[in-house]
XYZ file of C-alpha atoms in Angstrom:
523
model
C -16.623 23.754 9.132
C -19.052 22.316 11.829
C -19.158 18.413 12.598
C -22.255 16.598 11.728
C -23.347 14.442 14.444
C -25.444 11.036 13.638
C -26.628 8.153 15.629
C -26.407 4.183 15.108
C -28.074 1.842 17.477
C -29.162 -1.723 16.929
C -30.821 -1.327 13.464
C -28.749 1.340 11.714
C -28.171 5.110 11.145
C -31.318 6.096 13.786
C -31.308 9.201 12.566
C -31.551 8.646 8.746
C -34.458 6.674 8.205
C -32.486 3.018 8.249
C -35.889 1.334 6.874
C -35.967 3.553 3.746
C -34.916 1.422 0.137
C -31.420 1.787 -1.452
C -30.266 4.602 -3.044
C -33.210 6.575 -1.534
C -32.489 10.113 0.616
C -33.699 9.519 3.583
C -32.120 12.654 5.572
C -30.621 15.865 4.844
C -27.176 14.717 2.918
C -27.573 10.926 3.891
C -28.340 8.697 0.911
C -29.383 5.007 1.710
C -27.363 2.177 -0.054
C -26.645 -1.156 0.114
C -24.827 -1.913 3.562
C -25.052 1.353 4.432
C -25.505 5.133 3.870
C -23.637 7.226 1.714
C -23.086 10.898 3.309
C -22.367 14.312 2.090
C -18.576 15.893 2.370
C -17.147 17.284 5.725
C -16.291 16.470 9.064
C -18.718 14.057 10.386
C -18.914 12.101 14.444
C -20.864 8.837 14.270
C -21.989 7.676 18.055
C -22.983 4.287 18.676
C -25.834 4.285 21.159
C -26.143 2.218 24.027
C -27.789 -1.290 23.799
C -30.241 -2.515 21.037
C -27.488 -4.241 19.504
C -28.339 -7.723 18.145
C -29.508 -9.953 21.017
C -29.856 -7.167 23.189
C -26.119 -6.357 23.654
C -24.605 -3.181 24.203
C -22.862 -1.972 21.136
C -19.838 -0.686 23.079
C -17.024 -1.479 20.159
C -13.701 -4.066 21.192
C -11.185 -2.820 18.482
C -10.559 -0.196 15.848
C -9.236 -0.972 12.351
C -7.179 1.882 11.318
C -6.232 1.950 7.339
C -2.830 3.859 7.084
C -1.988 6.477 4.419
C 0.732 4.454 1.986
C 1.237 1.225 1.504
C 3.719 0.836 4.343
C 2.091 2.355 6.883
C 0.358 0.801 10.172
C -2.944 -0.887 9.154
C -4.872 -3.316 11.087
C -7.505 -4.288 13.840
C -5.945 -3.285 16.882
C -8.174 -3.272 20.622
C -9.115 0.003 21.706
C -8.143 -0.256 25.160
C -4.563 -1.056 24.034
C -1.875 1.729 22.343
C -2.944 2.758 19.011
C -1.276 1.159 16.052
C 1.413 3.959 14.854
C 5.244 4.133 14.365
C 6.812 4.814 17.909
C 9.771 5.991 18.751
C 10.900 7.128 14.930
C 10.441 10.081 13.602
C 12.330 10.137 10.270
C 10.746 6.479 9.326
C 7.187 8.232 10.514
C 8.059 10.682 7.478
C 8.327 8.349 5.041
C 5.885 5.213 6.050
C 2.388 7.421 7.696
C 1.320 10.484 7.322
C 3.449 11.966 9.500
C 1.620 15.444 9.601
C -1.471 13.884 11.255
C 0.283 11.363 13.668
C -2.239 11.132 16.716
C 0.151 9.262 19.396
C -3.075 9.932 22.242
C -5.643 7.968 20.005
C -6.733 5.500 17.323
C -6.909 6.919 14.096
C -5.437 6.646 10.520
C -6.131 7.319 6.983
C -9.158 7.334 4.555
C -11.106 4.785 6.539
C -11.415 3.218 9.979
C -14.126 0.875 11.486
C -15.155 -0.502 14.705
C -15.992 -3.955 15.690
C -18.883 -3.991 18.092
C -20.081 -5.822 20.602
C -21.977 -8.103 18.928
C -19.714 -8.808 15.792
C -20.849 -6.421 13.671
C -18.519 -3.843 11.795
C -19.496 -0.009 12.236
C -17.180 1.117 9.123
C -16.421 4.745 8.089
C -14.523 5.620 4.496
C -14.118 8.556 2.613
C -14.960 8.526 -0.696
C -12.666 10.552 -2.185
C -9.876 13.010 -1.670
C -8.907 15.614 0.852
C -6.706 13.164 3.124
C -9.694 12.408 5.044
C -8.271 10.782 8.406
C -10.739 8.225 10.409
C -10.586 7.927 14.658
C -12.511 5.549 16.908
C -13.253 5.555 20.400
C -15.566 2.574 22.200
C -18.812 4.402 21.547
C -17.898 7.063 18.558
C -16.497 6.690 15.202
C -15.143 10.463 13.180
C -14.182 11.248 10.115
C -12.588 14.526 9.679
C -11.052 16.672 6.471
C -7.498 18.280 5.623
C -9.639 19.655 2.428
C -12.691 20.664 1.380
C -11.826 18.939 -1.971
C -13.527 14.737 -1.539
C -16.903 13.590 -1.906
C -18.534 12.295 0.854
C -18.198 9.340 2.897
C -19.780 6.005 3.052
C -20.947 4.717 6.572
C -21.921 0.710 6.279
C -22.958 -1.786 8.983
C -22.851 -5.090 8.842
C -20.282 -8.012 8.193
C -16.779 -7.050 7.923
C -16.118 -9.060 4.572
C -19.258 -7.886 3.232
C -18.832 -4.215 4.668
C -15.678 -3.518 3.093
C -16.320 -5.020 0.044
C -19.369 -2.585 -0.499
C -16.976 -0.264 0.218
C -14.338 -1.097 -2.510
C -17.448 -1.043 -5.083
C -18.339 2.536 -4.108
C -14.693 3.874 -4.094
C -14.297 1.731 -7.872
C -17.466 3.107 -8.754
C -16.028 7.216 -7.997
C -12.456 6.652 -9.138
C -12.270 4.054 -11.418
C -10.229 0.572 -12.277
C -7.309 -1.102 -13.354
C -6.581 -0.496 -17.110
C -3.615 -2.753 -18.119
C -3.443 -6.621 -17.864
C -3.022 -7.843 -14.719
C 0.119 -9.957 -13.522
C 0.194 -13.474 -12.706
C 3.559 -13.821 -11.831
C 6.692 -12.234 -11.240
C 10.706 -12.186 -10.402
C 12.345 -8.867 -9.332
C 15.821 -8.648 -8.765
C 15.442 -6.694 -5.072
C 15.498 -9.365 -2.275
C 18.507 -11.297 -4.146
C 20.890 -8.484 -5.459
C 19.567 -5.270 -3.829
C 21.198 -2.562 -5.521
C 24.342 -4.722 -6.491
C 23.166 -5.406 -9.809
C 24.131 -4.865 -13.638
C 23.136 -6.279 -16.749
C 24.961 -9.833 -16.713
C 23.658 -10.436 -13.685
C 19.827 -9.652 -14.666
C 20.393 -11.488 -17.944
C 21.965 -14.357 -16.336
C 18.921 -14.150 -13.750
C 16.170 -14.155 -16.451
C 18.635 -17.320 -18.121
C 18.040 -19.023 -14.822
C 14.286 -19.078 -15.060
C 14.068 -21.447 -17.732
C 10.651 -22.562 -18.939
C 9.260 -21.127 -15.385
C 6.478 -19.421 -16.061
C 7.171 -15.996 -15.090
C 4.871 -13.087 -16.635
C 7.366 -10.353 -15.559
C 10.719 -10.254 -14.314
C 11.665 -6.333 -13.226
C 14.894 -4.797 -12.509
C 14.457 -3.219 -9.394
C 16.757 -0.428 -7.890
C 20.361 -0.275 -8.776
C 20.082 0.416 -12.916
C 20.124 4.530 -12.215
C 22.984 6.804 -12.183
C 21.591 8.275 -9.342
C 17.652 8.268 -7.929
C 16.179 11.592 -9.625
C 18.360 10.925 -12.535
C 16.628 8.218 -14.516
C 19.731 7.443 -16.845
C 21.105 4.036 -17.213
C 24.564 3.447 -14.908
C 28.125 2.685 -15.101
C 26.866 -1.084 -14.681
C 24.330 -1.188 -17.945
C 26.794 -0.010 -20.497
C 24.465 -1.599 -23.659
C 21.254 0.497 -22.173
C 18.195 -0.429 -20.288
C 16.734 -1.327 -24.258
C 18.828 -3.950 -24.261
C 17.947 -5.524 -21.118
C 14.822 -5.317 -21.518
C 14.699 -6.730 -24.559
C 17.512 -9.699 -23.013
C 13.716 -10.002 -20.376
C 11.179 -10.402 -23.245
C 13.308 -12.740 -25.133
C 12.204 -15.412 -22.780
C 8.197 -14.772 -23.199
C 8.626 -12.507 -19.886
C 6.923 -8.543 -19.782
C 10.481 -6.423 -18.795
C 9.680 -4.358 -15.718
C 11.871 -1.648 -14.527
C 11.505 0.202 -10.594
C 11.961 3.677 -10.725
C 10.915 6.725 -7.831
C 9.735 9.408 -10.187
C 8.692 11.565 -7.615
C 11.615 11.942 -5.432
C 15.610 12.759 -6.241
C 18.490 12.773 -3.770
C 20.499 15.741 -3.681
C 23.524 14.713 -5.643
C 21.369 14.182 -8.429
C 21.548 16.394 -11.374
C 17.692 16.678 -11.542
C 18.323 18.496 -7.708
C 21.255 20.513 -8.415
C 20.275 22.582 -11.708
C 16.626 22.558 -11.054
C 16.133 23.792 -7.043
C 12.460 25.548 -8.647
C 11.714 22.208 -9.355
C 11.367 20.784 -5.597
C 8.508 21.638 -3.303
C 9.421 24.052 -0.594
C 9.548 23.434 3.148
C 7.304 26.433 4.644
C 10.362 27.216 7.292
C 12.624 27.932 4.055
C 15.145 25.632 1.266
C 13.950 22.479 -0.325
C 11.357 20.183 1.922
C 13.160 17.015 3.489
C 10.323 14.067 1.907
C 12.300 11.378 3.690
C 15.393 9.252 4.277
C 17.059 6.200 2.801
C 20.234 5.687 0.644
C 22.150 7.085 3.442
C 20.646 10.368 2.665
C 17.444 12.255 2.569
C 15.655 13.165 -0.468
C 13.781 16.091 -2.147
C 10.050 15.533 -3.595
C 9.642 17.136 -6.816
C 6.990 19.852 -7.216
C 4.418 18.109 -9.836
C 2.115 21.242 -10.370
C 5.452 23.260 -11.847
C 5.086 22.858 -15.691
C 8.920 22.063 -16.025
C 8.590 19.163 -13.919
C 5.313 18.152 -15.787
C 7.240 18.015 -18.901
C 10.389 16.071 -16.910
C 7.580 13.276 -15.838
C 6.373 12.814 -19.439
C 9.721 12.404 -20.616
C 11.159 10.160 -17.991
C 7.747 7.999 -18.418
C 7.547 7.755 -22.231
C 11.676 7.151 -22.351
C 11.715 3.828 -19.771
C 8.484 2.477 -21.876
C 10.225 3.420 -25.373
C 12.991 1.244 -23.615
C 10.540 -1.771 -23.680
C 9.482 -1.920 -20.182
C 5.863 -3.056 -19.629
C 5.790 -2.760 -15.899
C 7.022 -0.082 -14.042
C 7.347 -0.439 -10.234
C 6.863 3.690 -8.901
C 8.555 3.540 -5.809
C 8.321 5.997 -2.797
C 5.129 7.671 -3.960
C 3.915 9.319 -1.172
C 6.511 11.953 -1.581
C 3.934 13.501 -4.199
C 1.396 14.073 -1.217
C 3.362 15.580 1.252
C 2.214 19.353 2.568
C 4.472 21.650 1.861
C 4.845 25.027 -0.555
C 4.097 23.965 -4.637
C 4.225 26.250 -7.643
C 0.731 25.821 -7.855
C -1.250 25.787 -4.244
C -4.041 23.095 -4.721
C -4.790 20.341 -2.104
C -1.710 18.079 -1.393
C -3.802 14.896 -2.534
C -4.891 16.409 -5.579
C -1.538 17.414 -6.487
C -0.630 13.648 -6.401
C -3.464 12.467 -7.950
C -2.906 15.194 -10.970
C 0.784 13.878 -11.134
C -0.320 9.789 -11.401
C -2.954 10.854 -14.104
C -0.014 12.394 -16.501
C 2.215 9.151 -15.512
C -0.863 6.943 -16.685
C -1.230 8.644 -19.790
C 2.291 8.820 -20.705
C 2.525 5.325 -20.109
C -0.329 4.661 -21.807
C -3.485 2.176 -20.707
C -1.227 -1.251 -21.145
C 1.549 -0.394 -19.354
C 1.150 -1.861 -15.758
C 1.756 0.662 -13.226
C 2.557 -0.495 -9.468
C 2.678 1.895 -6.606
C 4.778 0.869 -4.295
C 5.135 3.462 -0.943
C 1.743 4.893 -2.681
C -1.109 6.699 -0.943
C -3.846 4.110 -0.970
C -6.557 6.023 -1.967
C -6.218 8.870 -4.247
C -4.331 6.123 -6.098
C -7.573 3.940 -7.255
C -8.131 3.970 -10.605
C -4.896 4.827 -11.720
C -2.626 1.999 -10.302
C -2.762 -1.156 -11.698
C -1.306 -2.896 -8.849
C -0.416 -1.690 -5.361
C 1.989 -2.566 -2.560
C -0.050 -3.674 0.234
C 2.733 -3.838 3.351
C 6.234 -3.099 4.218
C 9.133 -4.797 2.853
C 9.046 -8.734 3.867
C 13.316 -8.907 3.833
C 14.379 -11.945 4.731
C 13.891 -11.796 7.988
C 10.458 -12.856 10.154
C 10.745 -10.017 13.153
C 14.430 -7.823 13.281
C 14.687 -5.374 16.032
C 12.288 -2.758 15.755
C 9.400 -4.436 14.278
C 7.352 -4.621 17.172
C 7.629 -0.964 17.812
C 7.313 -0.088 14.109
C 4.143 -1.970 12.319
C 5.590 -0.451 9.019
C 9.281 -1.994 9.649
C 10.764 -4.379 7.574
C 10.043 -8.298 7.848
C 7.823 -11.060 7.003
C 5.853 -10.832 10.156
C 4.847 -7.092 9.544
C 4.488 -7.391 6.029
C 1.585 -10.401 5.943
C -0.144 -9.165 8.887
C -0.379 -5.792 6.630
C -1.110 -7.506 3.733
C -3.927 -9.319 5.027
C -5.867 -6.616 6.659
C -5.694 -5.061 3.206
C -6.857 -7.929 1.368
C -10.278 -6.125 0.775
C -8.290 -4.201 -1.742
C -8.616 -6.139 -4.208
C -11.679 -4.721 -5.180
C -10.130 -1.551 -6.246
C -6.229 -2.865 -8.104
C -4.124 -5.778 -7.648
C -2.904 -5.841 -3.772
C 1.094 -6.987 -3.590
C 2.165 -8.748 -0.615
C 5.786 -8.391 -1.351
C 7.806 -11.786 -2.186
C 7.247 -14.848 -1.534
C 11.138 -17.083 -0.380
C 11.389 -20.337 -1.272
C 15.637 -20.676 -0.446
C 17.095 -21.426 2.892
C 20.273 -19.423 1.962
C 20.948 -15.930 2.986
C 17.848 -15.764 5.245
C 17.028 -16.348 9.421
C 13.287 -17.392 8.233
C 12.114 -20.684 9.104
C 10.411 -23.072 6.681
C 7.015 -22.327 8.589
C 8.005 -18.956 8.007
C 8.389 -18.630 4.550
C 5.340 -21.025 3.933
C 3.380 -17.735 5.433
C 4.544 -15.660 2.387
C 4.237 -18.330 -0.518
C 0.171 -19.282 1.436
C -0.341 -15.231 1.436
C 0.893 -14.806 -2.434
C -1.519 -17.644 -3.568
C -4.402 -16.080 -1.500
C -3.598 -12.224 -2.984
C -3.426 -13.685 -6.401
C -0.444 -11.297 -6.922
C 2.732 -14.244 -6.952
C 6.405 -12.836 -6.714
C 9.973 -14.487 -5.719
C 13.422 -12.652 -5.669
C 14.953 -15.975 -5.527
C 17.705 -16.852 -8.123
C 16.931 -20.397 -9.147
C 21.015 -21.344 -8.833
C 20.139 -20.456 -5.227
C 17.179 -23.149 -4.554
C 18.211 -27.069 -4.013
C 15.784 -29.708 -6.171
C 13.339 -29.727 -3.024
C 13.314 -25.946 -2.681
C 12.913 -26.029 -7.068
C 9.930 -28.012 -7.434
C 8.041 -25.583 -4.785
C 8.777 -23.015 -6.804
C 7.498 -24.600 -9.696
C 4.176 -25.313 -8.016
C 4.069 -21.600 -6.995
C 4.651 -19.917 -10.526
C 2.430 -22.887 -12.408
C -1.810 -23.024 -12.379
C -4.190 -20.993 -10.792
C -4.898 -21.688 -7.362
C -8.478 -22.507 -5.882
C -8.884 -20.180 -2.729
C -12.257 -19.644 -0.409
C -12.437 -17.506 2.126
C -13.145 -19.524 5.392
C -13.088 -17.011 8.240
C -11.558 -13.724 8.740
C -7.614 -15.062 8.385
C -8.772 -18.284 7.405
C -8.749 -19.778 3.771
C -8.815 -23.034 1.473
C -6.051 -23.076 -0.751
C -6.499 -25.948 -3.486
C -8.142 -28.108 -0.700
C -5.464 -27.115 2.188
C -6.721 -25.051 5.038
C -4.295 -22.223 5.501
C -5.225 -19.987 8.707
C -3.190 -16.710 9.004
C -4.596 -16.307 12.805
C -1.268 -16.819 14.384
C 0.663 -14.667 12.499
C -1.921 -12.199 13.574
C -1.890 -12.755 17.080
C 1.786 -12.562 17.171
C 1.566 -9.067 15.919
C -1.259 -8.803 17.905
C 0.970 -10.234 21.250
C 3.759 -7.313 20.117
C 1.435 -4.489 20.533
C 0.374 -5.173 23.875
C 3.688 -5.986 25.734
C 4.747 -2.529 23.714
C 1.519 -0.759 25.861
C 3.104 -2.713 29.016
C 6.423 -1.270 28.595
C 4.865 2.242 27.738
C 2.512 2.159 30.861
C-alpha cells in the first residue's frame, strides 16, 4: 500500500483546498470538516511546511503527544528532541501495558492518534478513525499515520487549538462507533487498594457496613472472589455465593460491582487445562504468553472459536444473574494481541467482535468498565474506561521514571490528564482517589492530586475503609462522595474546582523532569 503524502503550512491542508466549506470534498479522498479534514483509509505522511505559520513563524513542531494502545500504556506530550515516551528497560511489562509488537524505541510514536504542537501554539493532530491498530509517529516537520490492517476508516487530520482539536476529534470517533449505553457512575468504593486480593465476604460486607449513609453509587469487589483467574467460580472465601454479596451491596442503596478478566486465564485454571483449542496460538508453537502477573503468565483466550463464544455468554449472563450491575473487565488487551485464532480476521476486530457479545450479554444497563482496554476499538461499547496505570499508594516507587505505565500516583494523573479529552467518547477513570494517612508513603499534597483529578474526571472512587480514616480524614471524604462539583477548564492542566484553582502543571513537569534526566543517563 503506497503512503499518501499531504502538505500543511500556515492556513491548513495546502493541498486540499483549506478555504472550501465543511463537509465539502475538496481533494481526491480529503473531506473538509470542522477543525479539520477527514481522509480516506491507508498509510498517510503529513509534512508541515516551512514558515507561514501564524505571525510569520516557522511551524517547526516542539513536542509530540503520543496516545498509547490500553489504558496503561505511555500517553502524553513529550518534546521531540528528548527520548520518546515508551516502557524502557522491560520487556514482559511492555507485553502487557503497550503494544508491544509495534514498540519503536528510535522514535516518537504510539497508538490510534498522535499530534504535534507547533511553533506557534497550534496543534497539528492526526487520529484514526477506526480500526486496524493504526499507530501515529511525529518528527519536527512530519506527522504519519500508518496501518497493521486494511480494516479502519479513515483518519481525521485537525488544526487548531488543542482543547478544541481533540474534542472535534472525540465527536467524529462517537459519531463512527458509538456511546455509552448504561447509566453513568457518580461514585464508587472498590475493595482493591485496601484488601488486594485478601478478601472474602465478611470483609466486603463489613466494608459496605462501614459506608453508612455515604453516598456511594457502587461499591465492587475487585480481584480475590475467583477460584482461580479463567475460572469465574466463587472461592473458598465466599462460601454463601457472589448472589449473596451482592445482594449484602444493594441492600445499602449501592449498584454491586464485581472485577473479573474474561479474556485471559492462568494456566492452573481449569478453563486452560481441558480447553488448550480454546487459547490463541503463539506462531513459534503451544499456547501464546499474553502477559505476566500473579506470579505467573497467562493465556488469552481465542474469542473467534465458537466454544469460547458460548464460555463468554455464559460467564457474562451468570455474574449479572448474580446481581452485579457493574462489571470491572480487567486486562483487556489480551483480546488484541497478534497471534494464531480459530478464525484469522484482524487482531482489533477480533476484540472488538468479543466486547460486542460481552455488551449484549450484559445487556444495555449493565455498566461495563475496561480496565487494561485498548482505547479505541473500545468506544461505543465501554461505558467507562481506565484512563492510567494503577495509582497504589505510592507517589513515584522505583521504576516509574523509566516506566510511564508503572504503578503510582505520579504516573497515573499525569496519564489521566492527557486523556481527559476522553470524555467525549465514555467515562475516563483516573483510578482512586486516598483520603487515609495509613498504609501509604503519599503526602497530603499528594493525595490532594488524586481527590482534585477525580472531581475534574467526574468519575469519583476511594478504596479507603472508613474504620481506616480519622474524623479530619472522614469529613473529606464526605465532601468528595456528596454534590456535584463546579469545574472550568482554565488552561491546559489548569482548572476551577467549586471556586478553587487547582493547576496539575507540576505534577506534569515532574514527569516531565523524569524523562529528560532518563535521556541524560541514556546519552
Amino acid at each position: 500500500m503506497a503512503t499518501r503524502e499531504l502538505h500543511v503550512d500556515g492556513t491548513g491542508l495546502a493541498s486540499a483546498g483549506a478555504v472550501a466549506g465543511d463537509d465539502a470534498v475538496v481533494g481526491d479522498g480529503v473531506v473538509r470538516t470542522r477543525l479539520g479534514w477527514v481522509l480516506d483509509p491507508g498509510d498517510v505522511r503529513i509534512v508541515v511546511d516551512g514558515l507561514d505559520g501564524l505571525d510569520g513563524l516557522d511551524l517547526a513542531a516542539t513536542d509530540f503527544h503520543r496516545g498509547g494502545w490500553n489504558s496503561w500504556s505511555p500517553t502524553g506530550w513529550a518534546p521531540l528532541d528528548e527520548s520518546p515516551l515508551r516502557i524502557w528497560g522491560d520487556d514482559e511489562r511492555r507485553l502487557t501495558a503497550d503494544d508491544a509488537a509495534n514498540d519503536t524505541p528510535d522514535r516518537h510514536e504510539g497508538n490510534g492518534v498522535g499530534a504535534l504542537r507547533l511553533a506557534d501554539g497550534r496543534v497539528l493532530l492526526l487520529g484514526a478513525l477506526g480500526l486496524g491498530t493504526p499507530r501515529v509517529g511525529g518528527a519536527a516537520r512530519s506527522l504519519w499515520g500508518t496501518v497493521e490492517t486494511d480494516d479502519g476508516d479513515g483518519w481525521f487530520l485537525g488544526l487548531g487549538p488543542e482543547e478544541a482539536v481533540f474534542t472535534r476529534y472525540a465527536e467524529l470517533l462517537r459519531d463512527r462507533l458509538g456511546a455509552p449505553t448504561a447509566p453513568p457512575v457518580s461514585t464508587l468504593w472498590c475493595s482493591w487498594y485496601s484488601s488486594y486480593e485478601d478478601i472474602d465476604e465478611g470483609l466486603i460486607a463489613d466494608a459496605a457496613a462501614g459506608l453508612g449513609d455515604l453516598p456511594v453509587d457502587v461499591v465492587q469487589v475487585d480481584d480475590g472472589w475467583e477460584e482461580i483467574v479463567g475460572d469465574w467460580v466463587a472461592g473458598d472465601r465466599f462460601p454463601s455465593g457472589m448472589a449473596a454479596t451482592a445482594a449484602t451491596i444493594a441492600a445499602r442503596g449501592s449498584r454491586p460491582g464485581l472485577w473479573l478478566a474474561p479474556l485471559i486465564c492462568l494456566p492452573g485454571s481449569r478453563t486452560a487445562t481441558e480447553h488448550p483449542e480454546w487459547l490463541v496460538q503463539d506462531p513459534a508453537g503451544g499456547p501464546l504468553v499474553a502477559g505476566y502477573n500473579w506470579d505467573s503468565h497467562y493465556a488469552a483466550l481465542d474469542t473467534t472459536h465458537p466454544e469460547v463464544q458460548e464460555h463468554l455468554d455464559t460467564v457474562i449472563r451468570t455474574v449479572v444473574s448474580w446481581g452485579f450491575r457493574y462489571l470491572k473487565l480487567d486486562f483487556l488487551y489480551a483480546g488484541a494481541l497478534p497471534g494464531l485464532r480459530h478464525r484469522d480476521v484482524p487482531r482489533e476486530r477480533a476484540y472488538r467482535e468479543a466486547l460486542e457479545r460481552i455488551r449484549v450479554a450484559a445487556g444495555p444497563d449493565v455498566y461495563l468498565l475496561g480496565c487494561g482496554a485498548p482505547m479505541l476499538p473500545s468506544v461505543g461499547l465501554l461505558d467507562g474506561v481506565r484512563v492510567g496505570p494503577d495509582t497504589a499508594s505510592d507517589w513515584a516507587p522505583p521504576g516509574s521514571v523509566a516506566d510511564p505505565s508503572h504503578e503510582g500516583g505520579r504516573n497515573g494523573a499525569a496519564a489521566s490528564l492527557a486523556r481527559l479529552w476522553m470524555r467525549g467518547l465514555y467515562q475516563v477513570d483516573p483510578d482512586v482517589a486516598f483520603f487515609r494517612s495509613r498504609d501509604t508513603t503519599m503526602t497530603a499534597e499528594q493525595r490532594q492530586v488524586g481527590v482534585d483529578l477525580a472531581r475534574v474526571s467526574g468519575f469519583r472512587s476511594t478504596s479507603d475503609p472508613v474504620a481506616w480514616l480519622d474524623d479530619t480524614e472522614q469529613a473529606a471524604l464526605r465532601r468528595f462522595l456528596t454534590g456535584e462539583p463546579q469545574v472550568e477548564r482554565t488552561g491546559p492542566d489548569r482548572f476551577v474546582v467549586d471556586g478553587r484553582t487547582v493547576d496539575f502543571a507540576p505534577v506534569v513537569r515532574e514527569a516531565r523532569l523524569g524523562r529528560e534526566r532518563l535521556t541524560e543517563a541514556r546519552g
